[in-house]
mmCIF file of C-alpha atoms and ligand atoms in Angstrom:
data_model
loop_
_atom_site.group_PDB
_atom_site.id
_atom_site.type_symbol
_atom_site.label_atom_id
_atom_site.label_comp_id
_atom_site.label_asym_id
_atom_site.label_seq_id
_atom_site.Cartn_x
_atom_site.Cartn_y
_atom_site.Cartn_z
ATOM 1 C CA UNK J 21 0.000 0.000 0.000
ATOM 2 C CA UNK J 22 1.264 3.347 -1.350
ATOM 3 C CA UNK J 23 1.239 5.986 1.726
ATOM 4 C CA UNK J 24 -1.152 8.285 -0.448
ATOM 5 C CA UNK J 25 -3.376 5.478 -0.071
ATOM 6 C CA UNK J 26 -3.099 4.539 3.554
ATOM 7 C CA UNK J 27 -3.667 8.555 4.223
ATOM 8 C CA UNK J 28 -6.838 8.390 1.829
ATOM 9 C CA UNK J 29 -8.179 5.788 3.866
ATOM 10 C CA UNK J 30 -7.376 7.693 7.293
ATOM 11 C CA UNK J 31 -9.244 10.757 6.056
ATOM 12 C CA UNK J 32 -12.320 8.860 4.788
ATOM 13 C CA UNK J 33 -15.252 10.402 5.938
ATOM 14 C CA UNK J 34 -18.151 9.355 4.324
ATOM 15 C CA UNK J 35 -19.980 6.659 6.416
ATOM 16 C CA UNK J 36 -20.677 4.002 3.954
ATOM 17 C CA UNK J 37 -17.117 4.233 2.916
ATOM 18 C CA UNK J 38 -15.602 3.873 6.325
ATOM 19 C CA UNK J 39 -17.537 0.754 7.114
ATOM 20 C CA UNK J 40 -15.945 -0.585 3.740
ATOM 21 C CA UNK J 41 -12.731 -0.150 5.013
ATOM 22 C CA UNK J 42 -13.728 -1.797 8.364
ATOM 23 C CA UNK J 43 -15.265 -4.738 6.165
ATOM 24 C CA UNK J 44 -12.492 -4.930 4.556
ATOM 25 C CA UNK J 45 -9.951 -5.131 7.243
ATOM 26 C CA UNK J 46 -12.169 -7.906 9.008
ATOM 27 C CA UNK J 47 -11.853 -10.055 6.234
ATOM 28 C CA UNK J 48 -7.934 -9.534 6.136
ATOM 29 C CA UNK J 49 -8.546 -10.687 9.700
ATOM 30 C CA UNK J 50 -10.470 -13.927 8.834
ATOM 31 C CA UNK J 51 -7.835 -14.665 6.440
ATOM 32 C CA UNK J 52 -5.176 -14.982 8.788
ATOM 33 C CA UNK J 53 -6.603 -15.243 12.345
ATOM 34 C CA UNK J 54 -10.338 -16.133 11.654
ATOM 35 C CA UNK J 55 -13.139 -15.231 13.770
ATOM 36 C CA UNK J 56 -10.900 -15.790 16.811
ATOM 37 C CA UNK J 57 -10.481 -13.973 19.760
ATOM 38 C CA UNK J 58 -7.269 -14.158 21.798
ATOM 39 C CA UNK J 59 -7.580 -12.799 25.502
ATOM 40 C CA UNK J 60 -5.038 -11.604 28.003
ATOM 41 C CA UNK J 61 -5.817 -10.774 31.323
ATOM 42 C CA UNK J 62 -3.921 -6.935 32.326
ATOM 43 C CA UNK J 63 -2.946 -6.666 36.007
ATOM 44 C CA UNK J 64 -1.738 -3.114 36.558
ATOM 45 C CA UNK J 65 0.625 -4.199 39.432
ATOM 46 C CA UNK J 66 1.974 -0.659 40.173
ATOM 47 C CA UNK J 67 1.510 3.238 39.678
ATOM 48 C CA UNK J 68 4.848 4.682 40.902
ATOM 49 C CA UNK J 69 6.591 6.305 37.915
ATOM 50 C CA UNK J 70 9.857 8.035 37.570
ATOM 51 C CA UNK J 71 8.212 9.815 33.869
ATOM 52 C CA UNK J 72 6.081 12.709 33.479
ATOM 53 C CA UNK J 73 4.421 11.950 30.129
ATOM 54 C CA UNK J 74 2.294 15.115 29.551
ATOM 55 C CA UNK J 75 -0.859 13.123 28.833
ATOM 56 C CA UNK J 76 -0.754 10.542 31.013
ATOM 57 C CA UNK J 77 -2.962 11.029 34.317
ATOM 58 C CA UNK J 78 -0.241 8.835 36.763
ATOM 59 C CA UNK J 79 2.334 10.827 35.246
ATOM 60 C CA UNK J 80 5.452 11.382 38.077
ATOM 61 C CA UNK J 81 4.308 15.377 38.780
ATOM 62 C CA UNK J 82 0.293 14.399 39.673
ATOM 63 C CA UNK J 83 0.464 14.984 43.137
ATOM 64 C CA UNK J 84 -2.780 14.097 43.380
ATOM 65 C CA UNK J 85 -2.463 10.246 42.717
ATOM 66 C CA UNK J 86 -2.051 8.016 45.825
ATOM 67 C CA UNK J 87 0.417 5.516 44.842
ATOM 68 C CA UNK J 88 0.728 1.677 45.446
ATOM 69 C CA UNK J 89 2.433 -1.225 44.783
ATOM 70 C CA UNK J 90 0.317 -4.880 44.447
ATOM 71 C CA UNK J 91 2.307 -7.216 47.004
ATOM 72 C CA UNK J 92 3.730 -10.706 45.423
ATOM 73 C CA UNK J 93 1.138 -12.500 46.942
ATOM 74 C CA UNK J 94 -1.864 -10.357 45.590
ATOM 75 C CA UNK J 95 -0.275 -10.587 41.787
ATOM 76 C CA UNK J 96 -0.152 -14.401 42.180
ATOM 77 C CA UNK J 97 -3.931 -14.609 43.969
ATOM 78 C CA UNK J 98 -4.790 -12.747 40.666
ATOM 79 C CA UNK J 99 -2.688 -14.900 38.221
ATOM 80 C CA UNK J 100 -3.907 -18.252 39.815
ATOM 81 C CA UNK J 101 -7.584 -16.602 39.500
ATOM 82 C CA UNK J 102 -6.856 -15.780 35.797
ATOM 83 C CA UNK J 103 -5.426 -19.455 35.467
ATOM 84 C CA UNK J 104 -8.659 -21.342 36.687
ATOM 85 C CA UNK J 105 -10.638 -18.942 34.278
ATOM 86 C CA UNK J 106 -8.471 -20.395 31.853
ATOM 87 C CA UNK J 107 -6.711 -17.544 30.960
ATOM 88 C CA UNK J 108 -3.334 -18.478 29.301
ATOM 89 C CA UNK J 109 -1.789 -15.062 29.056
ATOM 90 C CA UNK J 110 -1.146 -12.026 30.808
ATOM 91 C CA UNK J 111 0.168 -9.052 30.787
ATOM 92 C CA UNK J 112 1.455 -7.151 34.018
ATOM 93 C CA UNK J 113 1.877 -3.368 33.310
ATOM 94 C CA UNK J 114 3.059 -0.663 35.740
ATOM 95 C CA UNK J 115 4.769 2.771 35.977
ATOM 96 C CA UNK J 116 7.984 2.958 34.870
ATOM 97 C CA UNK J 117 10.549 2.207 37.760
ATOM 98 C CA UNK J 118 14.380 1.758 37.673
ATOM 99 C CA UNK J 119 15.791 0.201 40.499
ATOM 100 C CA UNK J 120 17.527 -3.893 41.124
ATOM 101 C CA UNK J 121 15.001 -4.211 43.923
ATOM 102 C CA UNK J 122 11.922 -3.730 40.789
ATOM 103 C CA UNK J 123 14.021 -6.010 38.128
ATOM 104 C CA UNK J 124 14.367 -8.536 40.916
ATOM 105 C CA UNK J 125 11.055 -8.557 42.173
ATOM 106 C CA UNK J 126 9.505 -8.965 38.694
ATOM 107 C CA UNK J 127 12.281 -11.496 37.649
ATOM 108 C CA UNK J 128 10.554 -13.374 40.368
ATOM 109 C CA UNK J 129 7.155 -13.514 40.029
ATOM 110 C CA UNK J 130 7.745 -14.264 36.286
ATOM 111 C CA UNK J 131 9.439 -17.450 37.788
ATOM 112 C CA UNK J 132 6.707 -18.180 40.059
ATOM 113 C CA UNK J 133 3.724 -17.735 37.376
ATOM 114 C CA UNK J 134 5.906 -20.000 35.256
ATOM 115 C CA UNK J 135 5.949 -22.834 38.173
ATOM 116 C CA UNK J 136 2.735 -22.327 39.154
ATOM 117 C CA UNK J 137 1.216 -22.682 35.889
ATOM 118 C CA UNK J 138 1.460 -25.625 33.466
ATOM 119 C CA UNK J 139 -0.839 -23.935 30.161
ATOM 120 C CA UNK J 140 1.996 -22.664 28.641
ATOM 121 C CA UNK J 141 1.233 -19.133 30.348
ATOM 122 C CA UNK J 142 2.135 -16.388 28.007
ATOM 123 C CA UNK J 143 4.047 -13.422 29.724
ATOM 124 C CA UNK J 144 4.077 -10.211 28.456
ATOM 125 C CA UNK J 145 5.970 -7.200 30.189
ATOM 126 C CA UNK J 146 4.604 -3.193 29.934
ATOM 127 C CA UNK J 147 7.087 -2.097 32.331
ATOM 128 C CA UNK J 148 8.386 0.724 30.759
ATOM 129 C CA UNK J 149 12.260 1.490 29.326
ATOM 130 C CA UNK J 150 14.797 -1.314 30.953
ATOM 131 C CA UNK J 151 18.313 -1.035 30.747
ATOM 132 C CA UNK J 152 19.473 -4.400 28.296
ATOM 133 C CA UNK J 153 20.479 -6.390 31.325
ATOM 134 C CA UNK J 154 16.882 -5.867 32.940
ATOM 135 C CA UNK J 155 15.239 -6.554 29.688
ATOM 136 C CA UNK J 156 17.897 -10.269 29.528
ATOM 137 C CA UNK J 157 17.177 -11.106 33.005
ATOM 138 C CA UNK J 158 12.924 -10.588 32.298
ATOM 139 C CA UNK J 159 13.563 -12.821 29.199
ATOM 140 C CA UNK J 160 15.311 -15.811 30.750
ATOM 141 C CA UNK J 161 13.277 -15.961 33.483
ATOM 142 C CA UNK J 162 10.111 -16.652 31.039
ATOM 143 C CA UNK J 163 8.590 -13.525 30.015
ATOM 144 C CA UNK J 164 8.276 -14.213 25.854
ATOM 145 C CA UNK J 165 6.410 -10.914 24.756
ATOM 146 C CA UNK J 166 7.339 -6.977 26.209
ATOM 147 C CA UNK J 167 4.693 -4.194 25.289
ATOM 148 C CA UNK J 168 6.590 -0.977 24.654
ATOM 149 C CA UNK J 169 4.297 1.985 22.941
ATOM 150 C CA UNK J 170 6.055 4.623 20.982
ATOM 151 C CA UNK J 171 3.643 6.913 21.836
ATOM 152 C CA UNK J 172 4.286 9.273 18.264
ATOM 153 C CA UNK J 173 6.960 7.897 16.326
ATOM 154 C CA UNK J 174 7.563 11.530 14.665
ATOM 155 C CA UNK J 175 10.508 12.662 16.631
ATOM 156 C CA UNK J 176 9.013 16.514 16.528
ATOM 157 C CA UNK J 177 6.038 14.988 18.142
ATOM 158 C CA UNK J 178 7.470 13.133 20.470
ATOM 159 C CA UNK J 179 9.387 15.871 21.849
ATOM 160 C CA UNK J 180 6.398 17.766 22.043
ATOM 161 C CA UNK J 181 4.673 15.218 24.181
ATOM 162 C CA UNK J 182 7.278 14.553 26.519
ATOM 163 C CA UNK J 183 9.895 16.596 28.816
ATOM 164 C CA UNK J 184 13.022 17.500 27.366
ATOM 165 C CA UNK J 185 14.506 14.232 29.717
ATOM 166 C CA UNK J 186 12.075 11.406 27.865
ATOM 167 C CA UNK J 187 14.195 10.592 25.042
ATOM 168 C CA UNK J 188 12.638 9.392 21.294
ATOM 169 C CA UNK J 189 15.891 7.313 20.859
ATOM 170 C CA UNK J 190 16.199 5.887 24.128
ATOM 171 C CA UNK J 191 12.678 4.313 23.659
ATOM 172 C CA UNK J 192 14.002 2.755 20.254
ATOM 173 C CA UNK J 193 17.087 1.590 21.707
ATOM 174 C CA UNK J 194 15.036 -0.328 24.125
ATOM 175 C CA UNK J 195 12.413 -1.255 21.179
ATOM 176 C CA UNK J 196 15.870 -2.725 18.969
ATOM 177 C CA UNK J 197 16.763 -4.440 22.079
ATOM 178 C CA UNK J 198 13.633 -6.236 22.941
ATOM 179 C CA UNK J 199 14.035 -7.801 19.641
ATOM 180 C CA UNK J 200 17.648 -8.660 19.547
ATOM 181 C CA UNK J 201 16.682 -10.344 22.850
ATOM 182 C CA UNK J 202 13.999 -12.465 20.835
ATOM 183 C CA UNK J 203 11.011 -10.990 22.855
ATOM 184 C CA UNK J 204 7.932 -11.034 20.584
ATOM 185 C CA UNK J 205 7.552 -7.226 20.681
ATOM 186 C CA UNK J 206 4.726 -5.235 20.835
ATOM 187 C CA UNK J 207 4.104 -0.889 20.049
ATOM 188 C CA UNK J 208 1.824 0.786 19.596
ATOM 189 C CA UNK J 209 1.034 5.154 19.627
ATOM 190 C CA UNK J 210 -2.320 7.246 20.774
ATOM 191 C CA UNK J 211 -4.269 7.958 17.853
ATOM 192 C CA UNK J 212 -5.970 11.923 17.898
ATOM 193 C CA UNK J 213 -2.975 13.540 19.796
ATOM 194 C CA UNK J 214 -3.010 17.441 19.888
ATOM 195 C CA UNK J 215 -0.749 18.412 17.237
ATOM 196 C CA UNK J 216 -1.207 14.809 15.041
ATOM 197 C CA UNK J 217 -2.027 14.925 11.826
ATOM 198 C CA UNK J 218 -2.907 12.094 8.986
ATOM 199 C CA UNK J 219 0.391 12.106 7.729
ATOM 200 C CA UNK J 220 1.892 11.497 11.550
ATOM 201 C CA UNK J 221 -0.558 8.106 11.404
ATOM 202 C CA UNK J 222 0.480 6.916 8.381
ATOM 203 C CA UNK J 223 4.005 7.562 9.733
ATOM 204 C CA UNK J 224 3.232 5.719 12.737
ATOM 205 C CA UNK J 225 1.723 2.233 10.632
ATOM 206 C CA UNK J 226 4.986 2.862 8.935
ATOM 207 C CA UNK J 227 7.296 2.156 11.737
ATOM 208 C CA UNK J 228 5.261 -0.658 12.995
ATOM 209 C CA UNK J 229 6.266 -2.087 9.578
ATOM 210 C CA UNK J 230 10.277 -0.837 9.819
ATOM 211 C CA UNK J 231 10.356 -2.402 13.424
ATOM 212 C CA UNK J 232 8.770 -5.599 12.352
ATOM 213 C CA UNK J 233 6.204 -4.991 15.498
ATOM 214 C CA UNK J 234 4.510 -8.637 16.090
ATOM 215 C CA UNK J 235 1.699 -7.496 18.341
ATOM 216 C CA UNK J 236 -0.016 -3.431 18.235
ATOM 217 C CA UNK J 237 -1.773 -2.178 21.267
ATOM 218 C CA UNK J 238 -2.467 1.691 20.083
ATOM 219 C CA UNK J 239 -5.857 3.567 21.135
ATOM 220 C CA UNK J 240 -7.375 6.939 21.462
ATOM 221 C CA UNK J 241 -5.917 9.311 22.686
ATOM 222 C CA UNK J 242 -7.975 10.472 25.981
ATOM 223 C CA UNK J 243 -7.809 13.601 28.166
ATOM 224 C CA UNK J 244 -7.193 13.651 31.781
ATOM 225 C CA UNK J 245 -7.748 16.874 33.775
ATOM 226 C CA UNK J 246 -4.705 16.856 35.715
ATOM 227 C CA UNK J 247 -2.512 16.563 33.024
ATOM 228 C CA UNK J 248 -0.900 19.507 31.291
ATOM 229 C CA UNK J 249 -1.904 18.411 27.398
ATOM 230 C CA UNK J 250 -4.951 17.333 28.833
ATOM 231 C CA UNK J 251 -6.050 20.177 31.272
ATOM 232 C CA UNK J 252 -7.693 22.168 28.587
ATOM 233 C CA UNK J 253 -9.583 19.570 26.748
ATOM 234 C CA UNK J 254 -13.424 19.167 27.019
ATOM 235 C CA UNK J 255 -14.409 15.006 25.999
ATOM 236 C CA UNK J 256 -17.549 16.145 24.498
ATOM 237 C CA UNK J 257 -19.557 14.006 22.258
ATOM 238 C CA UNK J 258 -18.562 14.966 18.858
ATOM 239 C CA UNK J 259 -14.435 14.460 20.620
ATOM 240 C CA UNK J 260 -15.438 11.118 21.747
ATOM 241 C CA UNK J 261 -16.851 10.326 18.498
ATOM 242 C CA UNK J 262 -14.019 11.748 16.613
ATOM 243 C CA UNK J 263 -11.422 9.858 18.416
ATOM 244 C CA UNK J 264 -13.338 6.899 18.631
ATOM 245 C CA UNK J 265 -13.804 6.636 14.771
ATOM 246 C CA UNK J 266 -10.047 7.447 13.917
ATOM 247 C CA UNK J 267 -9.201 4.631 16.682
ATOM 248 C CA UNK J 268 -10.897 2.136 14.437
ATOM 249 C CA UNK J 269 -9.180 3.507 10.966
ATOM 250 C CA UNK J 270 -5.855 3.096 12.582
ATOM 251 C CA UNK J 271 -6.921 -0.611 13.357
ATOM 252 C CA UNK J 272 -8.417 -1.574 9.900
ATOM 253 C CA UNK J 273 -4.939 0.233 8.570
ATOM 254 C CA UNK J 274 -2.709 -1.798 10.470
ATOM 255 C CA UNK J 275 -4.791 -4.771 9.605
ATOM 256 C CA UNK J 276 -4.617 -4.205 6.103
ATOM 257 C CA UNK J 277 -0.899 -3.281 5.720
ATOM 258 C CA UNK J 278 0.702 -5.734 8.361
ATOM 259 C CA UNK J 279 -1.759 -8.684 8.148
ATOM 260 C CA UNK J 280 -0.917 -11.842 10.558
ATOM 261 C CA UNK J 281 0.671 -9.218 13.647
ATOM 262 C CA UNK J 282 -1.615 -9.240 16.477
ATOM 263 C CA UNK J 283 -3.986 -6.404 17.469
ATOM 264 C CA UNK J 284 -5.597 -5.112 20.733
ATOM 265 C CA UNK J 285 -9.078 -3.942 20.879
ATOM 266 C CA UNK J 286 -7.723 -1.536 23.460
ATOM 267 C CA UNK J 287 -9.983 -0.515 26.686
ATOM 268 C CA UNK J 288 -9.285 3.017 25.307
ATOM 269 C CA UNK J 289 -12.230 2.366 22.843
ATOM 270 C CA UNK J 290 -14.220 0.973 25.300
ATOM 271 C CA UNK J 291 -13.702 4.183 27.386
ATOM 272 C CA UNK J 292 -15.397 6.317 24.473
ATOM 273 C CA UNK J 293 -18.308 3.534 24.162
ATOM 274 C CA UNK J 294 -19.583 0.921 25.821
ATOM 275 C CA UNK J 295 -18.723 -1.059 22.671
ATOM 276 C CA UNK J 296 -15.736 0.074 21.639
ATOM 277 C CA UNK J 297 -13.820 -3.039 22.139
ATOM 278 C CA UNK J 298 -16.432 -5.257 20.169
ATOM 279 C CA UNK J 299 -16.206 -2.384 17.394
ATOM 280 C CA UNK J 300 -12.583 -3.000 17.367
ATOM 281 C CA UNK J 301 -12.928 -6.961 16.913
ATOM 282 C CA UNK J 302 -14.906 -5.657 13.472
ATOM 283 C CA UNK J 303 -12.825 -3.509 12.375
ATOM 284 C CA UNK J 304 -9.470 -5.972 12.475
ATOM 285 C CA UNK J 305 -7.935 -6.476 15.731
ATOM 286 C CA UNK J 306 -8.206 -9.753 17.314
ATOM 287 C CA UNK J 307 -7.229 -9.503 20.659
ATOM 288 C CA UNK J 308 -8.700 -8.297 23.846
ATOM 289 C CA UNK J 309 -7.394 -7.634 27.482
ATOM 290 C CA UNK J 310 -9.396 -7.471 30.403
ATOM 291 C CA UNK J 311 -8.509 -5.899 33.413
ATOM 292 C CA UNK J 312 -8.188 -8.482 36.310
ATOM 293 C CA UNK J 313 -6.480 -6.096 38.533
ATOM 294 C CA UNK J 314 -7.968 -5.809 42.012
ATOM 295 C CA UNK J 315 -10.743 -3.779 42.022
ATOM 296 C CA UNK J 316 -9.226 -1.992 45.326
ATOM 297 C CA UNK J 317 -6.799 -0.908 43.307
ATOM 298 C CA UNK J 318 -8.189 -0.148 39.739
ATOM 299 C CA UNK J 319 -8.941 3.389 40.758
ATOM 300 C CA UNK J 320 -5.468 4.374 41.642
ATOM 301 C CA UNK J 321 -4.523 3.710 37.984
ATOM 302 C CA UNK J 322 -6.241 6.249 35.814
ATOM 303 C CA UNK J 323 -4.219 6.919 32.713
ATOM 304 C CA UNK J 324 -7.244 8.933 30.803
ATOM 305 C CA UNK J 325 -10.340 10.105 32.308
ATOM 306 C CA UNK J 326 -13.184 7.642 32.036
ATOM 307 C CA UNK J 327 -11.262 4.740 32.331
ATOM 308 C CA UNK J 328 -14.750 2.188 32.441
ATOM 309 C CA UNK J 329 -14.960 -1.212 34.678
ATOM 310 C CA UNK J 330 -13.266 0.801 38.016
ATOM 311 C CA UNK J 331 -15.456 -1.227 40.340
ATOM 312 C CA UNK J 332 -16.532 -3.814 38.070
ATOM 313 C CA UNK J 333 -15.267 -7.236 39.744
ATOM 314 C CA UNK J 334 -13.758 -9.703 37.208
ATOM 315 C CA UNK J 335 -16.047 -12.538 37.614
ATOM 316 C CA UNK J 336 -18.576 -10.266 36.353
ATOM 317 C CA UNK J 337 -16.610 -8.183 33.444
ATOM 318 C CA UNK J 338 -15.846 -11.552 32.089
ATOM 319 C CA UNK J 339 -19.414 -12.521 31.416
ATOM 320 C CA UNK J 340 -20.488 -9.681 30.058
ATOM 321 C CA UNK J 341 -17.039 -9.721 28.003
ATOM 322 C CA UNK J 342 -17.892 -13.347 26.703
ATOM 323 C CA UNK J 343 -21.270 -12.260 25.906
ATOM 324 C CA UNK J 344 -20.659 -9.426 23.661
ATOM 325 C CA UNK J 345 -17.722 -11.398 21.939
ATOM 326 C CA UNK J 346 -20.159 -13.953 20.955
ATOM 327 C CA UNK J 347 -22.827 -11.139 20.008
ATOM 328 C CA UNK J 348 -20.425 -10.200 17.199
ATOM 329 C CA UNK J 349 -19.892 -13.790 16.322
ATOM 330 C CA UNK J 350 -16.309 -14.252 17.491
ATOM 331 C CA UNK J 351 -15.450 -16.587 19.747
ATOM 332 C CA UNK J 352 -12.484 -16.430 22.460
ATOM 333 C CA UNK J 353 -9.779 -18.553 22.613
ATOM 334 C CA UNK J 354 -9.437 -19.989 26.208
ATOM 335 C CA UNK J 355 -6.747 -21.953 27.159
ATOM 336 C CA UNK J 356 -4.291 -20.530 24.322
ATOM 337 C CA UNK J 357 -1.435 -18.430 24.653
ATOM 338 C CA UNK J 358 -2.020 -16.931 21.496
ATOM 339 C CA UNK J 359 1.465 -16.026 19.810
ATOM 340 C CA UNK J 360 1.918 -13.729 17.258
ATOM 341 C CA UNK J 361 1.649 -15.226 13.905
ATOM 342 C CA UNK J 362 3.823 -12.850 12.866
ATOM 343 C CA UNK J 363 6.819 -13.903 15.358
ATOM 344 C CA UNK J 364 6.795 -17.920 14.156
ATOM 345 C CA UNK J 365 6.687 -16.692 10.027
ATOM 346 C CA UNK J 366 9.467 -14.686 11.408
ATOM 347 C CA UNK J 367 11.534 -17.242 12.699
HETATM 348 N N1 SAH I 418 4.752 2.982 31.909
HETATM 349 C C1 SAH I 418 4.689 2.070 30.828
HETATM 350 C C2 SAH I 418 3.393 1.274 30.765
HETATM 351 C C3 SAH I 418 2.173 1.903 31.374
HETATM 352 S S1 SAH I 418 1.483 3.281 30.520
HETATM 353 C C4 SAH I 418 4.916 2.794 29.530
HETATM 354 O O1 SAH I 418 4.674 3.989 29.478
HETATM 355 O O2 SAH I 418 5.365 2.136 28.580
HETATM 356 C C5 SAH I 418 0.567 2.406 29.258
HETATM 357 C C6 SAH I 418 0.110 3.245 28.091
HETATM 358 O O3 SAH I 418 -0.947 4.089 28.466
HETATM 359 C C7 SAH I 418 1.119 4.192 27.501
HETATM 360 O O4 SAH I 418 1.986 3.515 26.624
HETATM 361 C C8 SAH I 418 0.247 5.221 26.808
HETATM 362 O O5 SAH I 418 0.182 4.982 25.395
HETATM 363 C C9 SAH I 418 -1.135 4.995 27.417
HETATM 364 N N2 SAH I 418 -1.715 6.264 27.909
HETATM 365 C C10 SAH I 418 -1.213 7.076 28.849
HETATM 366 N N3 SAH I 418 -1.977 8.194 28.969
HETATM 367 C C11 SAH I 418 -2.972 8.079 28.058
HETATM 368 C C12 SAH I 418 -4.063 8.906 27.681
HETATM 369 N N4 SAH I 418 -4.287 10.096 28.258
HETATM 370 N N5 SAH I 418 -4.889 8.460 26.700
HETATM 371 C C13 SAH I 418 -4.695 7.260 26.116
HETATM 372 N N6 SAH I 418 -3.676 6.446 26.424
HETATM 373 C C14 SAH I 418 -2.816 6.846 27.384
HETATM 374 FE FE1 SF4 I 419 4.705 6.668 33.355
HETATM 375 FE FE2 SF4 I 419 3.909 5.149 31.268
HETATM 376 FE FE3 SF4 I 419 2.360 7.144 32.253
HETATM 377 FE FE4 SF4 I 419 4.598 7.792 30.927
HETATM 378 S S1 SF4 I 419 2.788 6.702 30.093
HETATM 379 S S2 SF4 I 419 3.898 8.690 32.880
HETATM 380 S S3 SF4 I 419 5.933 6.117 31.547
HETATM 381 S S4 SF4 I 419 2.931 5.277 33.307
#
């Protein structure tokens, strides 16, 4: 696909036409996934973070966010949970922290999930930038997969998003080293940023394609009050709608130009409707991850403002999760790790 076209496609505004593209991108879907969905269960394990992303509502300078830290024992109550509900992967995600007492702690609970499970447990990291040595020690220990967003992969942009400190090539140093350590590796960017245009998307679905990403998680971009990029911003319909839509373009783009790489149906969508997740399934992406964190805890993580399910229990959000799967006509895919594709042509 010529980037002329990919921008075409991005700009389409004409209703019928956009739910071609979605059509379209769904059947590139049942091509090479089928009307599967793969599930991962998200524990948020921490908010403590040493960044101060300017859109991001846990960001280091929000004073106002009481921090915590899930013990061991909770994670593994949760994991075992997830592991009777036949989940078979997971991803634990947190603020970014820097220290050996972190990079041992995780290092261990990878271990234990590993011995305590016997499905073949996928393990995916979102634990923020990792010196190589972190990243090695994460890896051997039995984490296969590491979620690391881009965020804007125009440099300009990304400067303009983040303080002078947050570095655009530090983030793809760490992105070049999750793959030379054989992670499958997984970006991803907010779609609708202040200051993003078309061409910055297509740029985006570009280096997803230069990086050989195997999985995308990307979503909306949403406001959050305390946040300076977010501060001024009003979520009004028409916003929600707007960012909602483009969500689902990105998703049917990276469906169409990347084919067999996984995609998240990210809770960002769900944020801006109630079935946003389910319109992501349709428009390409085939993978979905619900929260399992405790629901004691869910509160304290607020990246955007609306963030739904924040005292839904996950016995509960599971139902209703299964239920609206199947009301599309997909079905989920218990008991599988659910690999990239795209890693094993790869290799
Ligand atoms: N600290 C880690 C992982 C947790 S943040 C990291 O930054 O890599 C997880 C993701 O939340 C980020 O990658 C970012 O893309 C997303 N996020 C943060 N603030 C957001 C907002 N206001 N709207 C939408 N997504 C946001
Ligand atoms: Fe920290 Fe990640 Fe939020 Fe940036 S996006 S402030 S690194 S939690």
């Amino acid at each position: 696909m010529r980037d002329s076209e990919l921008e075409q496609l991005l700009a389409l505004s004409e209703p019928a036409a956009i739910a071609a593209l979605y059509a379209d991108a769904y059947r590139m879907k049942l091509e090479y996934v089928g009307k599967r969905v793969s599930i991962r269960g998200l524990i948020e394990i921490s908010n403590i973070c040493r960044k101060n992303c300017y859109y991001c509502g846990i960001r280091s300078g929000n004073g106002k966010v009481e921090r915590f830290r899930i013990s061991r024992e909770e994670i593994l109550d949760t994991v075992l949970w997830a592991y009777r509900h036949h989940f078979a992967s997971l991803v634990l995600q947190s603020g970014e922290v820097a220290s050996e007492a972190f990079t041992a702690f995780i290092e261990e609970i990878v271990r234990e999930i590993c011995a305590r499970t016997d499905n073949g447990m996928g393990i995916t990291l979102s634990l923020g930038e990792q010196t190589r040595e972190t990243y090695r020690r994460w890896r051997e220990a039995g984490a296969a997969r590491y979620l690391l967003r881009i965020e804007a992969s125009d440099p300009e942009l990304y400067r303009k998003l983040h303080p002078a400190d947050h570095s655009y090539e530090a983030r793809t140093a760490c992105l070049r080293m999750l793959r030379e350590l054989d992670y499958q590796v997984g970006s991803g960017v907010m779609i609708g940023l202040p200051g993003q245009t078309i061409r910055h998307l297509v740029k985006d679905l570009r280096f997803f394609q230069e990086y050989d990403i195997d999985m995308i998680g990307m979503g909306p971009y949403i406001p959050h009050e305390d946040t300076p990029l977010g501060a001024g911003l009003r979520l009004t319909e028409d916003y929600r709608k707007h960012q909602l839509e483009l969500g689902l373009k990105m998703i049917a783009c990276a469906r169409l130009l990347l084919r067999d790489v996984n995609i998240a149906s990210t809770t960002a969508l769900q944020a801006l409707d109630p079935r946003g997740r389910e319109l992501g399934l349709l428009a390409g992406a085939n993978v979905i991850m619900p929260n399992l964190t405790d629901t004691a805890y869910r509160s304290g993580y607020r990246l955007y403002a609306g963030k739904p399910g924040l005292d839904e229990s996950s016995e509960s959000s599971l139902e209703a999760l299964t239920k609206s799967v199947e009301a599309v006509g997909e079905t989920i895919l218990w008991d599988a790790p659910g690999d990239s594709l795209h890693y094993f042509r790869r290799h």
